[in-house]
Structure formats: structure tokens, C-alpha cells
Coordinates of C-alpha atoms and ligand atoms in Angstrom, one line a residue:
X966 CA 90.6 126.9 147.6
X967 CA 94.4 127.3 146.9
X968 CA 95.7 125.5 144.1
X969 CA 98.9 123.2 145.1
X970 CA 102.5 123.9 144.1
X971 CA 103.4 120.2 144.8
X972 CA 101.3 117.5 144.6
X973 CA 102.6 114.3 145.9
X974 CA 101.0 110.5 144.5
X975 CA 101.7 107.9 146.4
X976 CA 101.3 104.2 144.4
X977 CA 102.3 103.8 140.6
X978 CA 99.7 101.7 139.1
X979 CA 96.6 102.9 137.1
X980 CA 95.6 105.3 139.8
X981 CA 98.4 106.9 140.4
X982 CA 99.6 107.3 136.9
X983 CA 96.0 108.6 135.8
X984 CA 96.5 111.0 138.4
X985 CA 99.2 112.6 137.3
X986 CA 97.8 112.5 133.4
X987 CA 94.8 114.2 134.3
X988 CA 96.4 116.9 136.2
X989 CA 98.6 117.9 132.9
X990 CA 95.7 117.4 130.8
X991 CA 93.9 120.1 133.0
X992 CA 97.1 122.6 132.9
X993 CA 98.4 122.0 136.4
X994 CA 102.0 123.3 135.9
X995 CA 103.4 122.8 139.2
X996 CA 105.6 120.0 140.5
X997 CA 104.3 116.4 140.7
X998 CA 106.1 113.5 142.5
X999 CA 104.9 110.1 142.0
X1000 CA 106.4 107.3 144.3
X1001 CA 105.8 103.8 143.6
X1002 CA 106.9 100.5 145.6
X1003 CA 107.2 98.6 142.9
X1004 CA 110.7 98.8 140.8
X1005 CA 108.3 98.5 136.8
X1006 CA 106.8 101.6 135.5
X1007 CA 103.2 101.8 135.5
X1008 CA 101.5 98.6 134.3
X1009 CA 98.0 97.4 133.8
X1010 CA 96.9 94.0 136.0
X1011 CA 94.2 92.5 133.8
X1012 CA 95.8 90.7 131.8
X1013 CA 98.4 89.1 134.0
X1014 CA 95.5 86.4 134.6
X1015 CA 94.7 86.3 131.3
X1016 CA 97.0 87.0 128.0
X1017 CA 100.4 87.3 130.4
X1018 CA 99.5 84.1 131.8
X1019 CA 98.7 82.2 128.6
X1020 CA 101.9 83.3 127.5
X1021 CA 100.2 85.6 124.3
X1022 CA 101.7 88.9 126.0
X1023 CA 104.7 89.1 127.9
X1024 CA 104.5 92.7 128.9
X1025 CA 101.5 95.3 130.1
X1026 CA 102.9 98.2 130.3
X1027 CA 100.4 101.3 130.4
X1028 CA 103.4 103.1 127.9
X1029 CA 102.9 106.2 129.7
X1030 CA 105.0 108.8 128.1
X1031 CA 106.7 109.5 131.9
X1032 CA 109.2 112.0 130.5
X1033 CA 106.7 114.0 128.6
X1034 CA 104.4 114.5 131.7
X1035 CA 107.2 116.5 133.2
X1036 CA 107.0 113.9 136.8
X1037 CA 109.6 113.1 139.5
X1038 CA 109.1 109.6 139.2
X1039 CA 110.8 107.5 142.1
X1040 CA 110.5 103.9 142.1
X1041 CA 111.4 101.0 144.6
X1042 CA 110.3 103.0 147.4
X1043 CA 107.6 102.2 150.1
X1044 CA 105.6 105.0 151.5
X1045 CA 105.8 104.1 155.2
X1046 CA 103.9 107.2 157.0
X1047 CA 102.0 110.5 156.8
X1048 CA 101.7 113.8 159.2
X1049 CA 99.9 116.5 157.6
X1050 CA 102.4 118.1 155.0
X1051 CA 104.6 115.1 154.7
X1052 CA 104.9 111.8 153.7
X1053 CA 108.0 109.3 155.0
X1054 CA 109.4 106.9 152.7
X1055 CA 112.1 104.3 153.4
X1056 CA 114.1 106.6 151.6
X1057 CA 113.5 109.8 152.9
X1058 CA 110.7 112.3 153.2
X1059 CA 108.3 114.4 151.1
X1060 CA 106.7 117.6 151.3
X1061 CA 103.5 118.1 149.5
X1062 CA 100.5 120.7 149.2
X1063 CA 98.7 118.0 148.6
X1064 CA 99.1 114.2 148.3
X1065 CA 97.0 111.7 146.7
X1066 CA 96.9 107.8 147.9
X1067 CA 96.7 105.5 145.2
X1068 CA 98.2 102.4 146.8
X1069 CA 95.5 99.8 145.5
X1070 CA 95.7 96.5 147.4
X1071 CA 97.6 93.5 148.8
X1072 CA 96.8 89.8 147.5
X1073 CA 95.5 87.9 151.6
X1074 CA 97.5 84.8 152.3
X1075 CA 96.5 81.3 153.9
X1076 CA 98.2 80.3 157.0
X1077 CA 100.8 77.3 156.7
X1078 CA 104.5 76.2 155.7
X1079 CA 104.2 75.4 151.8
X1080 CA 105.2 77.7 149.1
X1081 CA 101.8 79.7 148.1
X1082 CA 101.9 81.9 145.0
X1083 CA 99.7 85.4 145.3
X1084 CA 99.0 87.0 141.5
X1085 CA 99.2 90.7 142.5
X1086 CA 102.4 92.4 140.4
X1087 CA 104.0 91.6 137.0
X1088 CA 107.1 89.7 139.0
X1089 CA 104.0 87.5 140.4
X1090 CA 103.0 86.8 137.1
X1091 CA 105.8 85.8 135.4
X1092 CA 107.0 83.6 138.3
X1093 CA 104.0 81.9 138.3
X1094 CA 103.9 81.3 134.2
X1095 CA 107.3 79.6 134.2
X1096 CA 105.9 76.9 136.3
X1097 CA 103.0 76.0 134.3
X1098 CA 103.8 73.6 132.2
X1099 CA 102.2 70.8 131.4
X1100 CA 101.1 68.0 133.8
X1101 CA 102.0 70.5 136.5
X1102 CA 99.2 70.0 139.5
X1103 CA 98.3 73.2 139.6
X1104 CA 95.5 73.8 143.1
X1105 CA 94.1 77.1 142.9
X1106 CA 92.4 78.4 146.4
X1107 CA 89.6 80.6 145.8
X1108 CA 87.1 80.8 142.7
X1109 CA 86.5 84.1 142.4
X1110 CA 87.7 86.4 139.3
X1111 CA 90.9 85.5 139.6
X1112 CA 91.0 81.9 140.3
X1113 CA 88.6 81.4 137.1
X1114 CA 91.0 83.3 135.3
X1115 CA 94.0 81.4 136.7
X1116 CA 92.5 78.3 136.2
X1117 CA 91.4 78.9 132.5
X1118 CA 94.8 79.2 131.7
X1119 CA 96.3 76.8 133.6
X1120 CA 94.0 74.5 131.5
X1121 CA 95.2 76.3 128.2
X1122 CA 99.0 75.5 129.7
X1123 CA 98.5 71.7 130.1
X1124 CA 98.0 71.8 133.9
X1125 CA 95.8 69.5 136.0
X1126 CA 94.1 71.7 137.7
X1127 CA 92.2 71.6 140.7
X1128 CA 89.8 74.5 142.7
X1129 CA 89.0 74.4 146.0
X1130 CA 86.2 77.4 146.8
X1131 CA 85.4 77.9 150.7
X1132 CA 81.5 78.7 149.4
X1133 CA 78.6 76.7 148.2
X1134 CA 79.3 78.6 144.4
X1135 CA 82.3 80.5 142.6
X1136 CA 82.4 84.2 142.8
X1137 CA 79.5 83.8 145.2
X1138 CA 80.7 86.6 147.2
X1139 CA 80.5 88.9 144.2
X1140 CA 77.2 88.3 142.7
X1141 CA 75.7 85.9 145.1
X1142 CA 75.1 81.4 145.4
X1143 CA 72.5 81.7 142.9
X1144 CA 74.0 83.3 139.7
X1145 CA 77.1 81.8 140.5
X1146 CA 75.9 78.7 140.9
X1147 CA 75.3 78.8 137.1
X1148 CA 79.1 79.4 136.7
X1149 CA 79.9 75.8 138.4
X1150 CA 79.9 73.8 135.1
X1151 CA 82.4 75.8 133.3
X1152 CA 85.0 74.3 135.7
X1153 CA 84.2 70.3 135.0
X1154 CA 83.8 71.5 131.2
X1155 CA 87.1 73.1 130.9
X1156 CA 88.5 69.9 132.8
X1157 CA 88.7 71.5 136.0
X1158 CA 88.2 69.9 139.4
X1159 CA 86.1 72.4 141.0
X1160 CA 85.8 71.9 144.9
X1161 CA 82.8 73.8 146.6
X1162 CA 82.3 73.9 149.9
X1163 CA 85.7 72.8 151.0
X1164 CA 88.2 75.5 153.3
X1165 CA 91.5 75.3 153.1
X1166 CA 93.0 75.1 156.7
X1167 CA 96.5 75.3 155.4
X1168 CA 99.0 75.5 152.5
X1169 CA 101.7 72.4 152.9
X1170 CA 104.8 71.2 151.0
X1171 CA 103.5 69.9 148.3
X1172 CA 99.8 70.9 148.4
X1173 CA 96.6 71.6 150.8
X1174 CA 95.1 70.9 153.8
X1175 CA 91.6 70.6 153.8
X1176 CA 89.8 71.5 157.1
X1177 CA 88.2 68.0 156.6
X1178 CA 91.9 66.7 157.0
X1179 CA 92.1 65.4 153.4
X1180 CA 95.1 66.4 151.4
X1181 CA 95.2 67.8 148.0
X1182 CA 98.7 67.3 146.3
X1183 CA 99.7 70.0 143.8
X1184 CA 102.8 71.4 142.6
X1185 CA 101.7 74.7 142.7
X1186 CA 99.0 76.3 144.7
X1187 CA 97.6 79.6 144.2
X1188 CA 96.1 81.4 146.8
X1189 CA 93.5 83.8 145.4
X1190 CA 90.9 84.4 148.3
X1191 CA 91.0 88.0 147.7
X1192 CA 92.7 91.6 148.4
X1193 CA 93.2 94.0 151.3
X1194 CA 93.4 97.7 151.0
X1195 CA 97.1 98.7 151.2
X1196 CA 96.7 101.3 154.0
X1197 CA 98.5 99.5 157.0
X1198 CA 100.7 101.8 156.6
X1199 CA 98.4 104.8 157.6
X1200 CA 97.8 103.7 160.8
X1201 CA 97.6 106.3 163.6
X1202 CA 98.6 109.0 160.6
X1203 CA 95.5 110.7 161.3
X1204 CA 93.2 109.7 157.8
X1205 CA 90.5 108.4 158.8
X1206 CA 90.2 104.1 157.4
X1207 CA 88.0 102.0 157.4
X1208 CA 88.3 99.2 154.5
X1209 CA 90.6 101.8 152.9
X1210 CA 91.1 105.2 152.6
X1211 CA 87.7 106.8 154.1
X1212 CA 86.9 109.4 151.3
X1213 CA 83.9 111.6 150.6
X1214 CA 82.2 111.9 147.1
X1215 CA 85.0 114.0 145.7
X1216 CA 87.5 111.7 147.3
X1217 CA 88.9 113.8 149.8
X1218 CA 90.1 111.9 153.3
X1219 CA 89.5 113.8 156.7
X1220 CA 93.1 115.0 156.4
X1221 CA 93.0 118.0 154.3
X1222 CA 94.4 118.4 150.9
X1223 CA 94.8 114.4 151.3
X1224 CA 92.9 112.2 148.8
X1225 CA 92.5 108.7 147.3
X1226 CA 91.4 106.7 144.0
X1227 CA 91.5 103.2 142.8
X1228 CA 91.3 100.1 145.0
X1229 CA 92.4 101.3 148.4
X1230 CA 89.1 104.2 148.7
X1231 CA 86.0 103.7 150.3
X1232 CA 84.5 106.6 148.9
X1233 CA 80.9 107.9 149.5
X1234 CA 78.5 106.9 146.7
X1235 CA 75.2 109.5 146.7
X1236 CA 73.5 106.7 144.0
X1237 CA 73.9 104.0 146.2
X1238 CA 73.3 106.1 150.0
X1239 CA 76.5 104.3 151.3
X1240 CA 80.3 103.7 151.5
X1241 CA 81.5 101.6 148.3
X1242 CA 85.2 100.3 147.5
X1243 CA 85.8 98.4 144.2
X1244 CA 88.6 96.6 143.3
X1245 CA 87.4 97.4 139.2
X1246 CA 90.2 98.8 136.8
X1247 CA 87.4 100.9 135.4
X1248 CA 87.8 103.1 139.0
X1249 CA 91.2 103.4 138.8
X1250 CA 90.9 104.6 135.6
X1251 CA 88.5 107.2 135.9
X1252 CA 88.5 108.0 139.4
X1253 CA 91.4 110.3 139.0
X1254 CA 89.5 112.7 137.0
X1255 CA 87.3 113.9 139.7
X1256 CA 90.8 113.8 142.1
X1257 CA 92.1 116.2 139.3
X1258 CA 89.2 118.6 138.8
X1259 CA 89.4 118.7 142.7
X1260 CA 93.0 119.3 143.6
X1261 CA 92.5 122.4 141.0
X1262 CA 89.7 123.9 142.6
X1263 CA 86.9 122.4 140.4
X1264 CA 83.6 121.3 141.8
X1265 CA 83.2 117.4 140.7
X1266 CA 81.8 114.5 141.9
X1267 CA 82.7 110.6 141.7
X1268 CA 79.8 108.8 141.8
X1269 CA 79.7 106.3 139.0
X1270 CA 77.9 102.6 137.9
X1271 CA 80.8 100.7 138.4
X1272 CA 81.8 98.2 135.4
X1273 CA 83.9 95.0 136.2
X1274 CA 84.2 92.7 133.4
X1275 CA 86.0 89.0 133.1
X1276 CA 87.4 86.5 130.7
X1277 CA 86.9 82.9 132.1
X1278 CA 86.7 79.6 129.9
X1279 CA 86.1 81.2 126.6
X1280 CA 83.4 83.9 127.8
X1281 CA 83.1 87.2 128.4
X1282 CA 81.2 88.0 131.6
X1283 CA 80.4 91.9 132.8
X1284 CA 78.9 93.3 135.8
X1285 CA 77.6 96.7 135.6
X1286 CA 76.2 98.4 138.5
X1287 CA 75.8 97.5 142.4
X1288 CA 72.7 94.9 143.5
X1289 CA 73.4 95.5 147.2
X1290 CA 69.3 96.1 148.2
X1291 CA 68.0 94.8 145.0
X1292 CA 64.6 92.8 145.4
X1293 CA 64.5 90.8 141.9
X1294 CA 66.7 88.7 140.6
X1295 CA 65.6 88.1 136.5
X1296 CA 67.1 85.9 134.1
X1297 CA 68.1 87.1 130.8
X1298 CA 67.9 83.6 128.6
X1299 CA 68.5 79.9 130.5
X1300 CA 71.9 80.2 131.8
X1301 CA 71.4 76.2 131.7
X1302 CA 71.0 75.9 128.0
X1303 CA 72.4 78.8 126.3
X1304 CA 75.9 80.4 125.4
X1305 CA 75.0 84.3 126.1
X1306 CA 72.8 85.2 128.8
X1307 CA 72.6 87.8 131.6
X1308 CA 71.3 88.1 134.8
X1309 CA 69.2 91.5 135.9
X1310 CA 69.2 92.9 139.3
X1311 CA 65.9 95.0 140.3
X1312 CA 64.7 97.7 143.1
X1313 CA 61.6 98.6 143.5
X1314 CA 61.4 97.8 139.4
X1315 CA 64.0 99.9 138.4
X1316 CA 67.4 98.1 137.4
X1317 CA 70.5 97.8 139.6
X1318 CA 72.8 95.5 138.4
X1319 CA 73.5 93.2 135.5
X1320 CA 75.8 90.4 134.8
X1321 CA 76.2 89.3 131.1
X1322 CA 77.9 86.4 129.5
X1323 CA 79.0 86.9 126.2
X1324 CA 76.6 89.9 125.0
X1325 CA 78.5 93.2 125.2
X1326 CA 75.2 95.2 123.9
X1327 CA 73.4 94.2 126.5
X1328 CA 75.8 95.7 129.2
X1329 CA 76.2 98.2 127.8
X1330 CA 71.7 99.4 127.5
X1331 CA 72.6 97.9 130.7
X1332 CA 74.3 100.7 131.7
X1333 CA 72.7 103.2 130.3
X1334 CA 69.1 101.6 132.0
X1335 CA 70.5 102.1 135.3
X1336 CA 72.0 105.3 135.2
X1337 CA 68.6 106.6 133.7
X1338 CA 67.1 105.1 136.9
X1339 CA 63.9 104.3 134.7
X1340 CA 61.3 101.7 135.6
X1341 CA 61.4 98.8 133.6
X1342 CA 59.1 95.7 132.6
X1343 CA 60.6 92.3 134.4
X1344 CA 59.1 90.2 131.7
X1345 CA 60.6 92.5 128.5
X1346 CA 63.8 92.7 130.2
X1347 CA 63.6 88.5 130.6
X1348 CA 62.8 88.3 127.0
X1349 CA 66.4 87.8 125.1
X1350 CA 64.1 89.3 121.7
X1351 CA 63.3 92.6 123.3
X1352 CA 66.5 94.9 123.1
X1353 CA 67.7 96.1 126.9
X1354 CA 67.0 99.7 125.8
X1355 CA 63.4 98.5 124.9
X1356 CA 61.9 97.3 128.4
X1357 CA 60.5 100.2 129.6
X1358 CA 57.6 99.5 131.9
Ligands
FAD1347 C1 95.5 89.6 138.1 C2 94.5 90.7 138.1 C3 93.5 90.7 137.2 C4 92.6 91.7 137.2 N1 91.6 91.6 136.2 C5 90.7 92.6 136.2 C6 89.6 92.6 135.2 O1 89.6 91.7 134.4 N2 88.7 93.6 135.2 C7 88.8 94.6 136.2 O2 87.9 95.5 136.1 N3 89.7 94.7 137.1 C8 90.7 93.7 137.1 N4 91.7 93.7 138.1 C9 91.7 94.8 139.1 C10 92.4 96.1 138.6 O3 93.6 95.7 138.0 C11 92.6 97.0 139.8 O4 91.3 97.4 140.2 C12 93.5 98.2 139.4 O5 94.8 97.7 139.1 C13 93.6 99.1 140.6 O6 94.5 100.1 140.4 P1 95.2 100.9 141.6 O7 96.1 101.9 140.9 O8 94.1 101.4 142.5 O9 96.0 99.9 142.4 P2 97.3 99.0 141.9 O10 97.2 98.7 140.5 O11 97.4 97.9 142.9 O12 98.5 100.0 142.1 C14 98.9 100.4 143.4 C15 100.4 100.5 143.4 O13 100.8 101.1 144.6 C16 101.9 100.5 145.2 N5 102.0 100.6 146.6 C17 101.3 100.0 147.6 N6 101.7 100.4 148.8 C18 102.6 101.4 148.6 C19 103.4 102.2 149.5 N7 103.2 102.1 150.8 N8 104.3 103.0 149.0 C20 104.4 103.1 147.6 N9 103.8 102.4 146.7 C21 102.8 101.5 147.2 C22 101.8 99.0 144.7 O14 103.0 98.4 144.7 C23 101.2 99.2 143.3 O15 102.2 99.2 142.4 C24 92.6 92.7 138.1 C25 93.7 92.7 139.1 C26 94.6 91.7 139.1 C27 95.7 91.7 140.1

């Protein structure tokens, strides 16, 4: 394989920009362009739910030294096509030896007239913060991550706030009704009005419509029912999508010397035996590496235990692994009773998954149980006394 002369990144978030570290880190001299649509520097998201919108941080820059990594770095413009060799932007076109897509993912919107709020991008955040304040009615559509996070801090702001979740549990979709169905009385202890079960047909002046016809008033609503990949405009390019950028397990597209990281790849995972797309910062961040080691003719893999963590209502929950196929669901302490638990995902006895609250340790043995792939004893691993690392079978 040829090593490029130009490599071309499209997207300047954490993708992106670890994209272009890692290829100076592994001596790649030649010339890198990164193109972002977005007129801030590199940033990280996480906290724009969390410190940004309590008001503790007011900026999240990644403080990438741009200058030192020797990048053409063009911001404010939109990637708006691809043919094999170059990319078109709104403001002109790019050669490349290679290019690598790193365009993460756009917040979905409800249908209907009101004003709706997304919490994608810094300007997002900020224009979201200045209007909680309190007594503000804040309705917050969707309690997944994000809408915990959101309404955490609208609470910490003084908002009423108000949740209205389309499923029978929050983050249901995520980690399924019956560990999120433990999550339910954070909302009502934190003061929130948590609404399951209820869709929202459409956003209004002046609040929601519920498909039941009753109307929710709010000041500000928040729609955060989740992300698309931002690929729309690859269409009929030639790469190959399907819930993102299609990749293989070193992340290369079907369009040669094309490739993709962070939220917009559906990259092949040989641990799980399928197609996998996160939307974790912990991909973004490391997924770049093996895009890297490829680009310059190295022989590496991506195929990781993904790590998502959390910060809702004064915890600290992580997920670490995938329990797509798992057979056993075991609890880790009473989720009812106590502060820190976790829940434990099993296949075929091995563990697949975990989800802890407030016990960093245990995600981590965690982690390290489930890349070891060894078998483990269901009623050690339920017993909070018996270290994670200690449950062999
Ligand atoms: C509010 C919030 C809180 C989060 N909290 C957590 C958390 O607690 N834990 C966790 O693990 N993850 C969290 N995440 C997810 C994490 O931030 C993402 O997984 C990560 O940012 C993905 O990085 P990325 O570089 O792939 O995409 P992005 O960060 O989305 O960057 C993509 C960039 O590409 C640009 N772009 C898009 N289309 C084009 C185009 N056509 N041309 C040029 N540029 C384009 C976008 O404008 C954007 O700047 C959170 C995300 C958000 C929004």
C-alpha cells in the first residue's frame, strides 16, 4: 500500500481532530487538510449537558495545539459531495490521496410550528443556558442520556421541569425497560415530572402536543429523541451507507483510500459478529488510531468494548460493553435500596455488558472481565462483597 501525500478529514470534532494527531504522532509528514462545518475549533460535547449547562464551564475546547500540527485547517465550510479523489465543499473542492469522514451526527427533530431547541454544538448550548433561569417551564422530549442530563441541570438552574419519554422507561432504548425502569425515581426525586409512555405528536407555541391531545405548556422545550448519522450528504457518492458510513474492521468504506471514525461509522465489530455504530466519545477518541496506523500502511484493527459513561442527578452511571444477545440479566446490589449498584449482562455465562451507578472499580474489572471473555459465577458477580475481578466461575 502507498502511503498518501494528502490526506483530507472531513468534520472537526473529536474524530477529526484525533485524526490528524495521531497521524503526526506516527510521523506522517505530508499535507493534512481538515474541514469542519462548524465556525469553533475543535471542542468536546460532554459537558455541554453537564458543566456548560450548569453554568460551571463556559468553554470545552479540546486546546488542540492546531498550529503546531502543521494542518490546513478551514472552518465554516460544509462538505457537500465526494467522487473518488475529491471532495466538494460549498466553497470549493479538494483533492486528497485519501480522505477520512469524521462528520459525527445530527440532533432528529419533532414535527410542528413551536420553537424546539436541539443540544448538538457549543452555539446550542449556550443558547439554550441563557434561557434557563429560574421558574422557566422547561419540557424536555426524550429521556435518554441527554434529556437526564438536560433535566438534571435544568433542576440545578431553578427550572420546572417536565419529561415526556415515548417508552415505558428512560434510556430504555439503550439498556432496555427493565434496568431503566430502576432509573424512573431519580426524575420525581430531583423534582422532575417524568412522563412515560406519552409521544409527542408535535412541538407548539408555547409547549407540546401530546398524541393523547393534552397540552403541556413550557417555555422551552428540548427535543432530545436522539441523532442521525451525518452522511446525507454522501448520497449517490458511491460509499457504501447504511446507518452511517459502512466501514470494515479497519474502518475503511468500499470507496478506496476513503475511511470513517466517531459517530457517523458503522464499522464491523469481529467480537460482537456484526455491524456496530456508537455514538460514545470514547470511539471518537480512539478510533482514529487504527484510521492512522491504516492510512500509513500498518496492519490494525478497531474492535473495542465500547465505554459510554453519564452524569445524571448526582450519579455516575457507565456502560461498558454491548448486551445485544446476552441471556442473563444480574443485579449487582438492590437498585431499589441502595446508592451504587450495577447491572451485569451474560452470554452463555461469560459477561457482556455492565452498567454501574456510582462504582467506577467495578467498570472498570468490568472491562477487563469482558475483554478476557472468561466464564464467570452469576451469584459471585451478584454479591456487591466479592470484587468484579473475583467471580470467576
Ligand atoms: C450534549 C452531548 C453530551 C454528550 N455526553 C456524552 C457522554 O457523557 N459520554 C459519552 O461517551 N459521549 C457523550 N456524547 C457523545 C460524544 O460527544 C460523541 O460521541 C462525539 O462527540 C463524537 O465525535 P465525532 O467527532 O464523531 O462527531 P462530532 O463531535 O459530532 O463532530 C463532527 C463534526 O463534523 C461536522 N460536520 C458534519 N457534517 C459536515 C460536513 N458535511 N462538512 C463538514 N463538517 C461537517 C459537525 O459540524 C461537527 O463539528 C455527548 C454528545 C452530546 C451532543
Amino acid at each position: 500500500m502507498t502511503v498518501p501525500d494528502k490526506v483530507v478529514v472531513v468534520g472537526a470534532g473529536l474524530a477529526g481532530l484525533r485524526t490528524v494527531e495521531e497521524l503526526r504522532a506516527r510521523g506522517f509528514a505530508g499535507a493534512v487538510t481538515m474541514i469542519g462545518a462548524e465556525q469553533s475549533p475543535p471542542y468536546d460535547r460532554p459537558p455541554l449537558s453537564k458543566k456548560l449547562m450548569t453554568g460551571e464551564l463556559d468553554d470545552t475546547s479540546l486546546r488542540a495545539d492546531l498550529d503546531s500540527l502543521g494542518a490546513e485547517v478551514l472552518l465554516g465550510q460544509t462538505a457537500t459531495g465526494l467522487r473518488p479523489g475529491t471532495l466538494s465543499t460549498e466553497a470549493g473542492e479538494h483533492d486528497f490521496d485519501a480522505l477520512v469522514l469524521a462528520t459525527g451526527a445530527t440532533p432528529i427533530r419533532l414535527p410542528g410550528p413551536g420553537s424546539q431547541h436541539v443540544l448538538r454544538t457549543i452555539d446550542d448550548a449556550l443558547k439554550l443556558r441563557a434561557l434557563l433561569v429560574p421558574g422557566t417551564r422547561l419540557c424536555i422530549v426524550g429521556a435518554g442520556w441527554i434529556g437526564a442530563e438536560l433535566a438534571t441541570a435544568g433542576v440545578q438552574r431553578g427550572c420546572a421541569v417536565s419529561v415526556v419519554e415515548a417508552a415505558r422507561a428512560p434510556v430504555a432504548v439503550a439498556v432496555g425497560p427493565e434496568v431503566g425502569a430502576v432509573m424512573a425515581p431519580w426524575y420525581a426525586e430531583a423534582g422532575v415530572d417524568l412522563r412515560l409512555g406519552e409521544k409527542v405528536a408535535a412541538i407548539e407555541d408555547g409547549g407540546v402536543r401530546l398524541a393523547n391531545g393534552e397540552r403541556l405548556a413550557a417555555e422551552v422545550v428540548v427535543t432530545a429523541v436522539g441523532v442521525r448519522p451525518a452522511v446525507d450528504w454522501l448520497a449517490g457518492s458511491g460509499v457504501e451507507l447504511d446507518n452511517g458510513v459502512t466501514v470494515d474492521g479497519k474502518l475503511r468504506s468500499s470507496m478506496p483510500g476513503v475511511y470513517a471514525a466517531g459517530d457517523c461509522a458503522s464499522f464491523w465489530s469481529a467480537r460482537y459478529g456484526r455491524r456496530l455504530r456508537f455514538e460514545h466519545w470514547d470511539v471518537a477518541l480512539h478510533a482514529p488510531e487504527v484510521v492512522a496506523a491504516g492510512l500509513l500502511g500498518a496492519c490494525a484493527e478497531y474492535d473495542p468494548v465500547p465505554y459510554f459513561w453519564s452524569e445524571q442527578f448526582g450519579r455516575m452511571v457507565q456502560y461498558v460493553g454491548w448486551h445485544g444477545g446476552a441471556d442473563q440479566l444480574i443485579w449487582r446490589g438492590n437498585p431499589q435500596q441502595d446508592a451504587k449498584w450495577a447491572a451485569c449482562w451474560l452470554a452463555g455465562g461469560r459477561l457482556m455488558a455492565a452498567l454501574t451507578v456510582s462504582m467506577p472499580r467495578d467498570l472498570l474489572q468490568a472491562r477487563r472481565l469482558i475483554e478476557s471473555g472468561a466464564a464467570v459465577d452469576p451469584a459471585r458477580l451478584a454479591d456487591p462483597g466479592v470484587a468484579v475481578r473475583d467471580r470467576a466461575a
